[in-house]
mmCIF file of the C-alpha atoms, coordinates in Angstrom:
data_MODEL
# 
_entry.id   MODEL 
# 
loop_
_atom_site.group_PDB 
_atom_site.id 
_atom_site.type_symbol 
_atom_site.label_atom_id 
_atom_site.label_alt_id 
_atom_site.label_comp_id 
_atom_site.label_asym_id 
_atom_site.label_entity_id 
_atom_site.label_seq_id 
_atom_site.pdbx_PDB_ins_code 
_atom_site.Cartn_x 
_atom_site.Cartn_y 
_atom_site.Cartn_z 
_atom_site.occupancy 
_atom_site.B_iso_or_equiv 
_atom_site.pdbx_formal_charge 
_atom_site.auth_seq_id 
_atom_site.auth_comp_id 
_atom_site.auth_asym_id 
_atom_site.auth_atom_id 
_atom_site.pdbx_PDB_model_num 
ATOM 1   C CA . UNK A 1 1   ? 2.247   -52.667 13.521 1.00 0.00 ? 1   UNK A CA 1 
ATOM 2   C CA . UNK A 1 2   ? 1.575   -51.632 10.125 1.00 0.00 ? 2   UNK A CA 1 
ATOM 3   C CA . UNK A 1 3   ? 1.746   -54.760 8.705  1.00 0.00 ? 3   UNK A CA 1 
ATOM 4   C CA . UNK A 1 4   ? -0.939  -55.928 11.024 1.00 0.00 ? 4   UNK A CA 1 
ATOM 5   C CA . UNK A 1 5   ? -3.111  -53.004 9.772  1.00 0.00 ? 5   UNK A CA 1 
ATOM 6   C CA . UNK A 1 6   ? -2.703  -53.539 6.273  1.00 0.00 ? 6   UNK A CA 1 
ATOM 7   C CA . UNK A 1 7   ? -3.587  -57.587 6.250  1.00 0.00 ? 7   UNK A CA 1 
ATOM 8   C CA . UNK A 1 8   ? -6.358  -56.212 9.202  1.00 0.00 ? 8   UNK A CA 1 
ATOM 9   C CA . UNK A 1 9   ? -7.453  -53.098 8.110  1.00 0.00 ? 9   UNK A CA 1 
ATOM 10  C CA . UNK A 1 10  ? -9.860  -51.741 5.700  1.00 0.00 ? 10  UNK A CA 1 
ATOM 11  C CA . UNK A 1 11  ? -11.078 -48.514 4.275  1.00 0.00 ? 11  UNK A CA 1 
ATOM 12  C CA . UNK A 1 12  ? -12.613 -46.076 6.201  1.00 0.00 ? 12  UNK A CA 1 
ATOM 13  C CA . UNK A 1 13  ? -15.723 -46.073 3.598  1.00 0.00 ? 13  UNK A CA 1 
ATOM 14  C CA . UNK A 1 14  ? -17.586 -47.870 1.710  1.00 0.00 ? 14  UNK A CA 1 
ATOM 15  C CA . UNK A 1 15  ? -17.075 -46.381 -1.372 1.00 0.00 ? 15  UNK A CA 1 
ATOM 16  C CA . UNK A 1 16  ? -13.055 -47.590 -1.274 1.00 0.00 ? 16  UNK A CA 1 
ATOM 17  C CA . UNK A 1 17  ? -13.799 -50.851 -0.869 1.00 0.00 ? 17  UNK A CA 1 
ATOM 18  C CA . UNK A 1 18  ? -13.202 -51.048 -4.738 1.00 0.00 ? 18  UNK A CA 1 
ATOM 19  C CA . UNK A 1 19  ? -14.090 -53.681 -7.268 1.00 0.00 ? 19  UNK A CA 1 
ATOM 20  C CA . UNK A 1 20  ? -14.695 -57.772 -6.766 1.00 0.00 ? 20  UNK A CA 1 
ATOM 21  C CA . UNK A 1 21  ? -15.927 -56.796 -3.163 1.00 0.00 ? 21  UNK A CA 1 
ATOM 22  C CA . UNK A 1 22  ? -19.026 -55.996 -1.707 1.00 0.00 ? 22  UNK A CA 1 
ATOM 23  C CA . UNK A 1 23  ? -20.865 -55.140 1.477  1.00 0.00 ? 23  UNK A CA 1 
ATOM 24  C CA . UNK A 1 24  ? -23.902 -57.288 2.687  1.00 0.00 ? 24  UNK A CA 1 
ATOM 25  C CA . UNK A 1 25  ? -26.308 -55.460 4.899  1.00 0.00 ? 25  UNK A CA 1 
ATOM 26  C CA . UNK A 1 26  ? -27.742 -56.650 8.169  1.00 0.00 ? 26  UNK A CA 1 
ATOM 27  C CA . UNK A 1 27  ? -29.311 -59.881 6.497  1.00 0.00 ? 27  UNK A CA 1 
ATOM 28  C CA . UNK A 1 28  ? -26.566 -60.915 4.735  1.00 0.00 ? 28  UNK A CA 1 
ATOM 29  C CA . UNK A 1 29  ? -27.662 -59.535 1.248  1.00 0.00 ? 29  UNK A CA 1 
ATOM 30  C CA . UNK A 1 30  ? -25.498 -57.225 -0.699 1.00 0.00 ? 30  UNK A CA 1 
ATOM 31  C CA . UNK A 1 31  ? -26.225 -53.218 0.227  1.00 0.00 ? 31  UNK A CA 1 
ATOM 32  C CA . UNK A 1 32  ? -26.962 -51.098 -2.859 1.00 0.00 ? 32  UNK A CA 1 
ATOM 33  C CA . UNK A 1 33  ? -24.522 -48.352 -3.959 1.00 0.00 ? 33  UNK A CA 1 
ATOM 34  C CA . UNK A 1 34  ? -25.142 -45.301 -3.342 1.00 0.00 ? 34  UNK A CA 1 
ATOM 35  C CA . UNK A 1 35  ? -26.122 -42.771 -5.997 1.00 0.00 ? 35  UNK A CA 1 
ATOM 36  C CA . UNK A 1 36  ? -27.577 -45.387 -8.482 1.00 0.00 ? 36  UNK A CA 1 
ATOM 37  C CA . UNK A 1 37  ? -31.032 -45.689 -9.632 1.00 0.00 ? 37  UNK A CA 1 
ATOM 38  C CA . UNK A 1 38  ? -33.507 -44.179 -7.046 1.00 0.00 ? 38  UNK A CA 1 
ATOM 39  C CA . UNK A 1 39  ? -36.349 -46.508 -8.613 1.00 0.00 ? 39  UNK A CA 1 
ATOM 40  C CA . UNK A 1 40  ? -34.182 -49.661 -8.166 1.00 0.00 ? 40  UNK A CA 1 
ATOM 41  C CA . UNK A 1 41  ? -33.892 -48.918 -4.370 1.00 0.00 ? 41  UNK A CA 1 
ATOM 42  C CA . UNK A 1 42  ? -29.806 -48.143 -4.974 1.00 0.00 ? 42  UNK A CA 1 
ATOM 43  C CA . UNK A 1 43  ? -28.607 -45.751 -2.261 1.00 0.00 ? 43  UNK A CA 1 
ATOM 44  C CA . UNK A 1 44  ? -31.209 -47.243 0.788  1.00 0.00 ? 44  UNK A CA 1 
ATOM 45  C CA . UNK A 1 45  ? -31.016 -49.733 3.323  1.00 0.00 ? 45  UNK A CA 1 
ATOM 46  C CA . UNK A 1 46  ? -33.067 -52.371 4.153  1.00 0.00 ? 46  UNK A CA 1 
ATOM 47  C CA . UNK A 1 47  ? -34.918 -49.726 6.662  1.00 0.00 ? 47  UNK A CA 1 
ATOM 48  C CA . UNK A 1 48  ? -35.574 -47.192 4.137  1.00 0.00 ? 48  UNK A CA 1 
ATOM 49  C CA . UNK A 1 49  ? -32.219 -44.728 5.545  1.00 0.00 ? 49  UNK A CA 1 
ATOM 50  C CA . UNK A 1 50  ? -29.466 -44.282 3.092  1.00 0.00 ? 50  UNK A CA 1 
ATOM 51  C CA . UNK A 1 51  ? -27.180 -46.526 3.282  1.00 0.00 ? 51  UNK A CA 1 
ATOM 52  C CA . UNK A 1 52  ? -24.153 -44.072 4.628  1.00 0.00 ? 52  UNK A CA 1 
ATOM 53  C CA . UNK A 1 53  ? -26.507 -43.273 7.512  1.00 0.00 ? 53  UNK A CA 1 
ATOM 54  C CA . UNK A 1 54  ? -27.700 -46.860 8.049  1.00 0.00 ? 54  UNK A CA 1 
ATOM 55  C CA . UNK A 1 55  ? -23.829 -48.207 8.127  1.00 0.00 ? 55  UNK A CA 1 
ATOM 56  C CA . UNK A 1 56  ? -22.496 -46.262 11.178 1.00 0.00 ? 56  UNK A CA 1 
ATOM 57  C CA . UNK A 1 57  ? -25.361 -47.230 13.243 1.00 0.00 ? 57  UNK A CA 1 
ATOM 58  C CA . UNK A 1 58  ? -24.320 -50.852 12.267 1.00 0.00 ? 58  UNK A CA 1 
ATOM 59  C CA . UNK A 1 59  ? -20.589 -50.129 12.761 1.00 0.00 ? 59  UNK A CA 1 
ATOM 60  C CA . UNK A 1 60  ? -21.233 -48.839 16.572 1.00 0.00 ? 60  UNK A CA 1 
ATOM 61  C CA . UNK A 1 61  ? -23.149 -52.314 17.173 1.00 0.00 ? 61  UNK A CA 1 
ATOM 62  C CA . UNK A 1 62  ? -20.357 -54.427 15.944 1.00 0.00 ? 62  UNK A CA 1 
ATOM 63  C CA . UNK A 1 63  ? -17.848 -52.326 17.826 1.00 0.00 ? 63  UNK A CA 1 
ATOM 64  C CA . UNK A 1 64  ? -20.000 -52.762 21.049 1.00 0.00 ? 64  UNK A CA 1 
ATOM 65  C CA . UNK A 1 65  ? -19.692 -56.807 20.291 1.00 0.00 ? 65  UNK A CA 1 
ATOM 66  C CA . UNK A 1 66  ? -16.061 -56.291 20.154 1.00 0.00 ? 66  UNK A CA 1 
ATOM 67  C CA . UNK A 1 67  ? -15.796 -54.917 23.560 1.00 0.00 ? 67  UNK A CA 1 
ATOM 68  C CA . UNK A 1 68  ? -18.408 -56.730 25.288 1.00 0.00 ? 68  UNK A CA 1 
ATOM 69  C CA . UNK A 1 69  ? -16.750 -60.046 23.980 1.00 0.00 ? 69  UNK A CA 1 
ATOM 70  C CA . UNK A 1 70  ? -13.378 -58.510 25.137 1.00 0.00 ? 70  UNK A CA 1 
ATOM 71  C CA . UNK A 1 71  ? -14.594 -57.528 28.424 1.00 0.00 ? 71  UNK A CA 1 
ATOM 72  C CA . UNK A 1 72  ? -16.076 -60.874 29.242 1.00 0.00 ? 72  UNK A CA 1 
ATOM 73  C CA . UNK A 1 73  ? -13.310 -63.079 27.731 1.00 0.00 ? 73  UNK A CA 1 
ATOM 74  C CA . UNK A 1 74  ? -11.287 -60.747 30.035 1.00 0.00 ? 74  UNK A CA 1 
ATOM 75  C CA . UNK A 1 75  ? -13.392 -60.949 32.978 1.00 0.00 ? 75  UNK A CA 1 
ATOM 76  C CA . UNK A 1 76  ? -13.507 -64.774 33.070 1.00 0.00 ? 76  UNK A CA 1 
ATOM 77  C CA . UNK A 1 77  ? -9.685  -65.522 32.736 1.00 0.00 ? 77  UNK A CA 1 
ATOM 78  C CA . UNK A 1 78  ? -9.326  -62.903 35.348 1.00 0.00 ? 78  UNK A CA 1 
ATOM 79  C CA . UNK A 1 79  ? -11.648 -64.305 37.750 1.00 0.00 ? 79  UNK A CA 1 
ATOM 80  C CA . UNK A 1 80  ? -10.310 -67.765 37.353 1.00 0.00 ? 80  UNK A CA 1 
ATOM 81  C CA . UNK A 1 81  ? -6.585  -66.705 37.615 1.00 0.00 ? 81  UNK A CA 1 
ATOM 82  C CA . UNK A 1 82  ? -7.985  -65.000 41.222 1.00 0.00 ? 82  UNK A CA 1 
ATOM 83  C CA . UNK A 1 83  ? -9.671  -68.384 42.285 1.00 0.00 ? 83  UNK A CA 1 
ATOM 84  C CA . UNK A 1 84  ? -6.685  -70.414 41.248 1.00 0.00 ? 84  UNK A CA 1 
ATOM 85  C CA . UNK A 1 85  ? -4.251  -68.444 43.000 1.00 0.00 ? 85  UNK A CA 1 
ATOM 86  C CA . UNK A 1 86  ? -5.878  -68.104 46.335 1.00 0.00 ? 86  UNK A CA 1 
ATOM 87  C CA . UNK A 1 87  ? -7.337  -71.910 45.997 1.00 0.00 ? 87  UNK A CA 1 
ATOM 88  C CA . UNK A 1 88  ? -5.044  -73.930 44.282 1.00 0.00 ? 88  UNK A CA 1 
ATOM 89  C CA . UNK A 1 89  ? -1.613  -72.800 43.841 1.00 0.00 ? 89  UNK A CA 1 
ATOM 90  C CA . UNK A 1 90  ? 0.811   -74.429 46.685 1.00 0.00 ? 90  UNK A CA 1 
ATOM 91  C CA . UNK A 1 91  ? -1.721  -77.155 46.658 1.00 0.00 ? 91  UNK A CA 1 
ATOM 92  C CA . UNK A 1 92  ? -1.745  -80.836 44.498 1.00 0.00 ? 92  UNK A CA 1 
ATOM 93  C CA . UNK A 1 93  ? -3.079  -80.691 41.756 1.00 0.00 ? 93  UNK A CA 1 
ATOM 94  C CA . UNK A 1 94  ? -7.032  -81.533 41.014 1.00 0.00 ? 94  UNK A CA 1 
ATOM 95  C CA . UNK A 1 95  ? -7.899  -84.447 39.103 1.00 0.00 ? 95  UNK A CA 1 
ATOM 96  C CA . UNK A 1 96  ? -10.502 -83.475 36.461 1.00 0.00 ? 96  UNK A CA 1 
ATOM 97  C CA . UNK A 1 97  ? -10.470 -86.398 33.944 1.00 0.00 ? 97  UNK A CA 1 
ATOM 98  C CA . UNK A 1 98  ? -8.911  -88.973 35.961 1.00 0.00 ? 98  UNK A CA 1 
ATOM 99  C CA . UNK A 1 99  ? -4.664  -88.157 34.368 1.00 0.00 ? 99  UNK A CA 1 
ATOM 100 C CA . UNK A 1 100 ? -6.115  -86.818 31.042 1.00 0.00 ? 100 UNK A CA 1 
ATOM 101 C CA . UNK A 1 101 ? -7.059  -83.156 32.257 1.00 0.00 ? 101 UNK A CA 1 
ATOM 102 C CA . UNK A 1 102 ? -5.930  -81.450 35.617 1.00 0.00 ? 102 UNK A CA 1 
ATOM 103 C CA . UNK A 1 103 ? -6.177  -78.081 37.313 1.00 0.00 ? 103 UNK A CA 1 
ATOM 104 C CA . UNK A 1 104 ? -2.613  -77.157 38.093 1.00 0.00 ? 104 UNK A CA 1 
ATOM 105 C CA . UNK A 1 105 ? -1.498  -73.655 39.453 1.00 0.00 ? 105 UNK A CA 1 
ATOM 106 C CA . UNK A 1 106 ? 1.923   -72.835 37.217 1.00 0.00 ? 106 UNK A CA 1 
ATOM 107 C CA . UNK A 1 107 ? 3.465   -69.387 36.893 1.00 0.00 ? 107 UNK A CA 1 
ATOM 108 C CA . UNK A 1 108 ? 4.364   -69.274 33.224 1.00 0.00 ? 108 UNK A CA 1 
ATOM 109 C CA . UNK A 1 109 ? 7.250   -66.243 32.136 1.00 0.00 ? 109 UNK A CA 1 
ATOM 110 C CA . UNK A 1 110 ? 7.016   -66.839 28.431 1.00 0.00 ? 110 UNK A CA 1 
ATOM 111 C CA . UNK A 1 111 ? 4.610   -66.961 25.650 1.00 0.00 ? 111 UNK A CA 1 
ATOM 112 C CA . UNK A 1 112 ? 1.340   -68.993 25.341 1.00 0.00 ? 112 UNK A CA 1 
ATOM 113 C CA . UNK A 1 113 ? 1.148   -72.398 26.267 1.00 0.00 ? 113 UNK A CA 1 
ATOM 114 C CA . UNK A 1 114 ? 4.902   -72.210 28.065 1.00 0.00 ? 114 UNK A CA 1 
ATOM 115 C CA . UNK A 1 115 ? 6.987   -71.303 24.637 1.00 0.00 ? 115 UNK A CA 1 
ATOM 116 C CA . UNK A 1 116 ? 9.805   -68.316 25.045 1.00 0.00 ? 116 UNK A CA 1 
ATOM 117 C CA . UNK A 1 117 ? 10.042  -67.916 28.686 1.00 0.00 ? 117 UNK A CA 1 
ATOM 118 C CA . UNK A 1 118 ? 13.761  -66.282 28.206 1.00 0.00 ? 118 UNK A CA 1 
ATOM 119 C CA . UNK A 1 119 ? 11.382  -63.350 25.686 1.00 0.00 ? 119 UNK A CA 1 
ATOM 120 C CA . UNK A 1 120 ? 9.210   -61.992 28.765 1.00 0.00 ? 120 UNK A CA 1 
ATOM 121 C CA . UNK A 1 121 ? 9.519   -58.383 28.116 1.00 0.00 ? 121 UNK A CA 1 
ATOM 122 C CA . UNK A 1 122 ? 9.049   -58.893 24.322 1.00 0.00 ? 122 UNK A CA 1 
ATOM 123 C CA . UNK A 1 123 ? 5.830   -60.994 24.460 1.00 0.00 ? 123 UNK A CA 1 
ATOM 124 C CA . UNK A 1 124 ? 4.701   -58.614 27.232 1.00 0.00 ? 124 UNK A CA 1 
ATOM 125 C CA . UNK A 1 125 ? 5.399   -55.664 24.039 1.00 0.00 ? 125 UNK A CA 1 
ATOM 126 C CA . UNK A 1 126 ? 3.693   -57.788 21.487 1.00 0.00 ? 126 UNK A CA 1 
ATOM 127 C CA . UNK A 1 127 ? 0.359   -58.257 23.583 1.00 0.00 ? 127 UNK A CA 1 
ATOM 128 C CA . UNK A 1 128 ? 0.212   -54.260 23.724 1.00 0.00 ? 128 UNK A CA 1 
ATOM 129 C CA . UNK A 1 129 ? 0.791   -53.718 20.169 1.00 0.00 ? 129 UNK A CA 1 
ATOM 130 C CA . UNK A 1 130 ? -1.769  -56.191 19.448 1.00 0.00 ? 130 UNK A CA 1 
ATOM 131 C CA . UNK A 1 131 ? -4.282  -54.198 21.816 1.00 0.00 ? 131 UNK A CA 1 
ATOM 132 C CA . UNK A 1 132 ? -3.396  -50.984 19.903 1.00 0.00 ? 132 UNK A CA 1 
ATOM 133 C CA . UNK A 1 133 ? -4.035  -52.388 16.837 1.00 0.00 ? 133 UNK A CA 1 
ATOM 134 C CA . UNK A 1 134 ? -7.556  -53.702 17.173 1.00 0.00 ? 134 UNK A CA 1 
ATOM 135 C CA . UNK A 1 135 ? -8.545  -50.458 19.641 1.00 0.00 ? 135 UNK A CA 1 
ATOM 136 C CA . UNK A 1 136 ? -7.595  -48.663 16.317 1.00 0.00 ? 136 UNK A CA 1 
ATOM 137 C CA . UNK A 1 137 ? -9.126  -50.675 13.554 1.00 0.00 ? 137 UNK A CA 1 
ATOM 138 C CA . UNK A 1 138 ? -12.354 -51.230 15.763 1.00 0.00 ? 138 UNK A CA 1 
ATOM 139 C CA . UNK A 1 139 ? -13.643 -47.873 14.087 1.00 0.00 ? 139 UNK A CA 1 
ATOM 140 C CA . UNK A 1 140 ? -13.718 -49.537 10.617 1.00 0.00 ? 140 UNK A CA 1 
ATOM 141 C CA . UNK A 1 141 ? -15.591 -52.525 11.698 1.00 0.00 ? 141 UNK A CA 1 
ATOM 142 C CA . UNK A 1 142 ? -18.761 -53.644 9.725  1.00 0.00 ? 142 UNK A CA 1 
ATOM 143 C CA . UNK A 1 143 ? -18.595 -57.456 10.033 1.00 0.00 ? 143 UNK A CA 1 
ATOM 144 C CA . UNK A 1 144 ? -20.091 -59.348 13.159 1.00 0.00 ? 144 UNK A CA 1 
ATOM 145 C CA . UNK A 1 145 ? -18.240 -62.643 12.510 1.00 0.00 ? 145 UNK A CA 1 
ATOM 146 C CA . UNK A 1 146 ? -14.892 -59.983 12.714 1.00 0.00 ? 146 UNK A CA 1 
ATOM 147 C CA . UNK A 1 147 ? -15.964 -58.347 15.964 1.00 0.00 ? 147 UNK A CA 1 
ATOM 148 C CA . UNK A 1 148 ? -16.236 -61.468 17.934 1.00 0.00 ? 148 UNK A CA 1 
ATOM 149 C CA . UNK A 1 149 ? -12.865 -62.954 16.385 1.00 0.00 ? 149 UNK A CA 1 
ATOM 150 C CA . UNK A 1 150 ? -11.353 -59.270 17.444 1.00 0.00 ? 150 UNK A CA 1 
ATOM 151 C CA . UNK A 1 151 ? -13.003 -59.436 20.650 1.00 0.00 ? 151 UNK A CA 1 
ATOM 152 C CA . UNK A 1 152 ? -11.721 -62.872 21.753 1.00 0.00 ? 152 UNK A CA 1 
ATOM 153 C CA . UNK A 1 153 ? -8.053  -61.775 20.611 1.00 0.00 ? 153 UNK A CA 1 
ATOM 154 C CA . UNK A 1 154 ? -8.865  -58.311 22.513 1.00 0.00 ? 154 UNK A CA 1 
ATOM 155 C CA . UNK A 1 155 ? -9.900  -60.093 25.527 1.00 0.00 ? 155 UNK A CA 1 
ATOM 156 C CA . UNK A 1 156 ? -6.951  -63.083 25.993 1.00 0.00 ? 156 UNK A CA 1 
ATOM 157 C CA . UNK A 1 157 ? -4.787  -60.421 25.153 1.00 0.00 ? 157 UNK A CA 1 
ATOM 158 C CA . UNK A 1 158 ? -5.293  -57.881 27.992 1.00 0.00 ? 158 UNK A CA 1 
ATOM 159 C CA . UNK A 1 159 ? -5.749  -60.817 30.473 1.00 0.00 ? 159 UNK A CA 1 
ATOM 160 C CA . UNK A 1 160 ? -2.395  -62.208 29.962 1.00 0.00 ? 160 UNK A CA 1 
ATOM 161 C CA . UNK A 1 161 ? -1.106  -58.650 29.761 1.00 0.00 ? 161 UNK A CA 1 
ATOM 162 C CA . UNK A 1 162 ? -2.479  -57.929 32.870 1.00 0.00 ? 162 UNK A CA 1 
ATOM 163 C CA . UNK A 1 163 ? -0.420  -60.449 34.430 1.00 0.00 ? 163 UNK A CA 1 
ATOM 164 C CA . UNK A 1 164 ? 2.551   -59.498 33.067 1.00 0.00 ? 164 UNK A CA 1 
ATOM 165 C CA . UNK A 1 165 ? 2.036   -56.119 34.207 1.00 0.00 ? 165 UNK A CA 1 
ATOM 166 C CA . UNK A 1 166 ? 1.427   -56.921 37.800 1.00 0.00 ? 166 UNK A CA 1 
ATOM 167 C CA . UNK A 1 167 ? 2.431   -60.240 38.547 1.00 0.00 ? 167 UNK A CA 1 
ATOM 168 C CA . UNK A 1 168 ? 5.595   -60.801 39.913 1.00 0.00 ? 168 UNK A CA 1 
ATOM 169 C CA . UNK A 1 169 ? 8.714   -60.707 39.708 1.00 0.00 ? 169 UNK A CA 1 
ATOM 170 C CA . UNK A 1 170 ? 8.065   -57.402 38.381 1.00 0.00 ? 170 UNK A CA 1 
ATOM 171 C CA . UNK A 1 171 ? 6.384   -54.971 35.924 1.00 0.00 ? 171 UNK A CA 1 
ATOM 172 C CA . UNK A 1 172 ? 6.510   -56.076 31.812 1.00 0.00 ? 172 UNK A CA 1 
ATOM 173 C CA . UNK A 1 173 ? 8.329   -59.583 33.546 1.00 0.00 ? 173 UNK A CA 1 
ATOM 174 C CA . UNK A 1 174 ? 5.198   -60.742 35.575 1.00 0.00 ? 174 UNK A CA 1 
ATOM 175 C CA . UNK A 1 175 ? 4.547   -64.518 35.580 1.00 0.00 ? 175 UNK A CA 1 
ATOM 176 C CA . UNK A 1 176 ? 1.597   -65.682 34.133 1.00 0.00 ? 176 UNK A CA 1 
ATOM 177 C CA . UNK A 1 177 ? -1.036  -67.893 35.742 1.00 0.00 ? 177 UNK A CA 1 
ATOM 178 C CA . UNK A 1 178 ? -1.775  -71.197 33.511 1.00 0.00 ? 178 UNK A CA 1 
ATOM 179 C CA . UNK A 1 179 ? -3.779  -74.280 35.289 1.00 0.00 ? 179 UNK A CA 1 
ATOM 180 C CA . UNK A 1 180 ? -5.378  -76.345 32.624 1.00 0.00 ? 180 UNK A CA 1 
ATOM 181 C CA . UNK A 1 181 ? -2.995  -79.145 32.446 1.00 0.00 ? 181 UNK A CA 1 
ATOM 182 C CA . UNK A 1 182 ? -3.866  -81.904 29.574 1.00 0.00 ? 182 UNK A CA 1 
ATOM 183 C CA . UNK A 1 183 ? -1.878  -85.176 29.654 1.00 0.00 ? 183 UNK A CA 1 
ATOM 184 C CA . UNK A 1 184 ? 0.922   -84.587 27.211 1.00 0.00 ? 184 UNK A CA 1 
ATOM 185 C CA . UNK A 1 185 ? 0.046   -81.063 26.442 1.00 0.00 ? 185 UNK A CA 1 
ATOM 186 C CA . UNK A 1 186 ? 1.190   -77.407 27.765 1.00 0.00 ? 186 UNK A CA 1 
ATOM 187 C CA . UNK A 1 187 ? -0.154  -75.858 30.630 1.00 0.00 ? 187 UNK A CA 1 
ATOM 188 C CA . UNK A 1 188 ? -2.557  -72.735 29.600 1.00 0.00 ? 188 UNK A CA 1 
ATOM 189 C CA . UNK A 1 189 ? -5.246  -70.439 30.670 1.00 0.00 ? 189 UNK A CA 1 
ATOM 190 C CA . UNK A 1 190 ? -8.768  -69.340 29.475 1.00 0.00 ? 190 UNK A CA 1 
ATOM 191 C CA . UNK A 1 191 ? -6.922  -66.192 27.908 1.00 0.00 ? 191 UNK A CA 1 
ATOM 192 C CA . UNK A 1 192 ? -4.723  -68.788 25.566 1.00 0.00 ? 192 UNK A CA 1 
ATOM 193 C CA . UNK A 1 193 ? -7.773  -70.104 24.716 1.00 0.00 ? 193 UNK A CA 1 
ATOM 194 C CA . UNK A 1 194 ? -9.564  -67.049 23.713 1.00 0.00 ? 194 UNK A CA 1 
ATOM 195 C CA . UNK A 1 195 ? -6.701  -66.023 21.479 1.00 0.00 ? 195 UNK A CA 1 
ATOM 196 C CA . UNK A 1 196 ? -6.613  -69.574 19.864 1.00 0.00 ? 196 UNK A CA 1 
ATOM 197 C CA . UNK A 1 197 ? -10.377 -69.007 19.573 1.00 0.00 ? 197 UNK A CA 1 
ATOM 198 C CA . UNK A 1 198 ? -10.023 -65.838 17.826 1.00 0.00 ? 198 UNK A CA 1 
ATOM 199 C CA . UNK A 1 199 ? -7.429  -66.831 15.816 1.00 0.00 ? 199 UNK A CA 1 
ATOM 200 C CA . UNK A 1 200 ? -9.081  -69.758 14.140 1.00 0.00 ? 200 UNK A CA 1 
ATOM 201 C CA . UNK A 1 201 ? -12.106 -67.845 13.844 1.00 0.00 ? 201 UNK A CA 1 
ATOM 202 C CA . UNK A 1 202 ? -10.015 -65.083 11.374 1.00 0.00 ? 202 UNK A CA 1 
ATOM 203 C CA . UNK A 1 203 ? -8.384  -67.949 9.605  1.00 0.00 ? 203 UNK A CA 1 
ATOM 204 C CA . UNK A 1 204 ? -11.858 -69.460 8.889  1.00 0.00 ? 204 UNK A CA 1 
ATOM 205 C CA . UNK A 1 205 ? -13.417 -66.016 7.634  1.00 0.00 ? 205 UNK A CA 1 
ATOM 206 C CA . UNK A 1 206 ? -10.472 -65.187 5.588  1.00 0.00 ? 206 UNK A CA 1 
ATOM 207 C CA . UNK A 1 207 ? -11.070 -68.447 4.027  1.00 0.00 ? 207 UNK A CA 1 
ATOM 208 C CA . UNK A 1 208 ? -14.549 -67.117 3.219  1.00 0.00 ? 208 UNK A CA 1 
ATOM 209 C CA . UNK A 1 209 ? -13.184 -63.990 1.736  1.00 0.00 ? 209 UNK A CA 1 
ATOM 210 C CA . UNK A 1 210 ? -14.802 -61.510 4.707  1.00 0.00 ? 210 UNK A CA 1 
ATOM 211 C CA . UNK A 1 211 ? -13.076 -58.773 5.039  1.00 0.00 ? 211 UNK A CA 1 
ATOM 212 C CA . UNK A 1 212 ? -13.410 -56.612 8.662  1.00 0.00 ? 212 UNK A CA 1 
ATOM 213 C CA . UNK A 1 213 ? -15.327 -54.009 6.763  1.00 0.00 ? 213 UNK A CA 1 
ATOM 214 C CA . UNK A 1 214 ? -18.045 -56.633 5.911  1.00 0.00 ? 214 UNK A CA 1 
ATOM 215 C CA . UNK A 1 215 ? -17.226 -57.069 2.193  1.00 0.00 ? 215 UNK A CA 1 
ATOM 216 C CA . UNK A 1 216 ? -16.576 -60.331 0.347  1.00 0.00 ? 216 UNK A CA 1 
ATOM 217 C CA . UNK A 1 217 ? -14.331 -61.207 -2.188 1.00 0.00 ? 217 UNK A CA 1 
ATOM 218 C CA . UNK A 1 218 ? -15.591 -62.408 -5.060 1.00 0.00 ? 218 UNK A CA 1 
ATOM 219 C CA . UNK A 1 219 ? -12.960 -64.653 -5.964 1.00 0.00 ? 219 UNK A CA 1 
# 
């Protein structure tokens, strides 16, 4: 968990970001550092408020976006699994695009896309750790794209963790419900999709030099 915080975590205050970075304001332009020449508009946001005051509401909005995205991803995953278990399990697969894409109910004891079925408890612990780390880092979040990415990760992790806890064969050993079955590929679910999309977005943001606190590397 400490390593994850080192990679994703950011300073609690804008001043701690240090050299080589700048924090964009709500319109994407660099925010002015507090304590410089007032005549140049320094130390204020675009609304005329002190940057420290304006930054806190923006941070709260980003946190709200994170949890809204997570709640949406979790809800559609949970609803889809309830429908699959009720209508598709123990029934023939449904062809969506011929043999290329089917809906087929599968109980997966492994990780995403069916890997590592012998390590169910281990993957459960990883999912729980991811959720705790994201929740702890949410208070340092000032970037909207990062809020969306972390929200997808959080919602997907919660979706699969729910299966691990509440489904057979037992607590922390439950099999995840998968149902999206492309041809020549592993069967997966919407939680897996959310996790992959969130991971891809994080990689793209990292390449662009954007940190979760909204600062941008000038490398």
